């Protein structure tokens, strides 16, 4: 992180590093965590899942809702929070799954939005949804050959965070925590597609 001199600060010059530090100071204190004996990714994810299973439904709904509000109201702060505490991404996705807020349709939406947005960029004159639907398979085919960088440009920060959380899960965790076979398949597809990318 860069430091900014007093003269720069007086002139209003701010670097990314100081903005990041300023945002870090805005993060409210988080509650104490739990001690985890197994520090492997599977052990950490299992501990998070177990902790979430012990939270009652109204409280979990509040946590997920508060995260959504924070993402909408202050996306930069939420990004810093999730970067400094990546386990929260996994916890939010697991919480959404336990509350049945994450459905196969939502996961499909993550992938389908990319196709529709790309089709709209390729043909801005497309006025009807029928026109976009006709173009979507072509966009999907061209997407298979496009670079990962263009994938990242189309995804929102919220979608990237969900994908990161899914990629952090092991296949066993996906099978254990997602009971619907169709949803399991979608999670595994997302994990396979994005686990080697740099979102």
GROMACS .gro file of N, CA and C in nm, residues 2 15 20 26 37-38 59 69 81 95 116 126 130 134-135 141 153 156 158 160 169-170 179 189:
model
   72
    2UNK      N    1   0.051   0.218  -0.082
    2UNK     CA    2   0.127   0.340  -0.091
    2UNK      C    3   0.085   0.437   0.018
   15UNK      N    4  -0.459   0.765  -0.338
   15UNK     CA    5  -0.422   0.646  -0.414
   15UNK      C    6  -0.519   0.535  -0.379
   20UNK      N    7  -0.834   0.208   0.001
   20UNK     CA    8  -0.855   0.076   0.058
   20UNK      C    9  -0.842   0.080   0.210
   26UNK      N   10  -1.372   0.154   0.792
   26UNK     CA   11  -1.517   0.164   0.800
   26UNK      C   12  -1.584   0.030   0.832
   37UNK      N   13  -0.973  -2.675   1.411
   37UNK     CA   14  -0.856  -2.761   1.426
   37UNK      C   15  -0.799  -2.801   1.290
   38UNK      N   16  -0.885  -2.826   1.193
   38UNK     CA   17  -0.841  -2.866   1.060
   38UNK      C   18  -0.838  -2.742   0.972
   59UNK      N   19  -3.240  -1.515   1.204
   59UNK     CA   20  -3.109  -1.449   1.214
   59UNK      C   21  -3.030  -1.467   1.085
   69UNK      N   22  -2.791  -0.561   0.137
   69UNK     CA   23  -2.806  -0.416   0.153
   69UNK      C   24  -2.670  -0.348   0.145
   81UNK      N   25  -1.447  -0.586   0.243
   81UNK     CA   26  -1.483  -0.681   0.349
   81UNK      C   27  -1.463  -0.825   0.301
   95UNK      N   28  -2.534  -1.986   0.344
   95UNK     CA   29  -2.655  -1.934   0.408
   95UNK      C   30  -2.770  -1.925   0.310
  116UNK      N   31  -2.687  -1.324  -2.266
  116UNK     CA   32  -2.779  -1.218  -2.309
  116UNK      C   33  -2.705  -1.085  -2.321
  126UNK      N   34  -3.109  -0.487  -3.115
  126UNK     CA   35  -3.207  -0.589  -3.076
  126UNK      C   36  -3.302  -0.528  -2.975
  130UNK      N   37  -3.733  -1.163  -2.792
  130UNK     CA   38  -3.728  -1.273  -2.888
  130UNK      C   39  -3.602  -1.264  -2.972
  134UNK      N   40  -3.301  -1.544  -2.982
  134UNK     CA   41  -3.252  -1.608  -3.104
  134UNK      C   42  -3.101  -1.595  -3.115
  135UNK      N   43  -3.045  -1.485  -3.066
  135UNK     CA   44  -2.902  -1.462  -3.076
  135UNK      C   45  -2.824  -1.533  -2.967
  141UNK      N   46  -2.200  -1.995  -2.828
  141UNK     CA   47  -2.095  -2.062  -2.904
  141UNK      C   48  -1.970  -1.975  -2.911
  153UNK      N   49  -1.540  -0.930  -1.754
  153UNK     CA   50  -1.598  -0.799  -1.779
  153UNK      C   51  -1.749  -0.803  -1.773
  156UNK      N   52  -2.101  -0.929  -1.280
  156UNK     CA   53  -2.108  -0.827  -1.176
  156UNK      C   54  -2.024  -0.874  -1.057
  158UNK      N   55  -2.121  -0.910  -0.754
  158UNK     CA   56  -2.200  -1.006  -0.678
  158UNK      C   57  -2.191  -1.146  -0.740
  160UNK      N   58  -1.945  -1.256  -0.930
  160UNK     CA   59  -1.809  -1.305  -0.908
  160UNK      C   60  -1.794  -1.363  -0.768
  169UNK      N   61  -1.575  -2.442  -0.262
  169UNK     CA   62  -1.633  -2.565  -0.208
  169UNK      C   63  -1.570  -2.687  -0.275
  170UNK      N   64  -1.550  -2.792  -0.199
  170UNK     CA   65  -1.504  -2.917  -0.258
  170UNK      C   66  -1.625  -2.988  -0.320
  179UNK      N   67  -2.881  -3.074  -0.207
  179UNK     CA   68  -2.950  -3.203  -0.222
  179UNK      C   69  -3.009  -3.223  -0.361
  189UNK      N   70  -2.055  -2.758  -1.255
  189UNK     CA   71  -2.020  -2.695  -1.383
  189UNK      C   72  -1.954  -2.560  -1.359
   0.00000   0.00000   0.00000
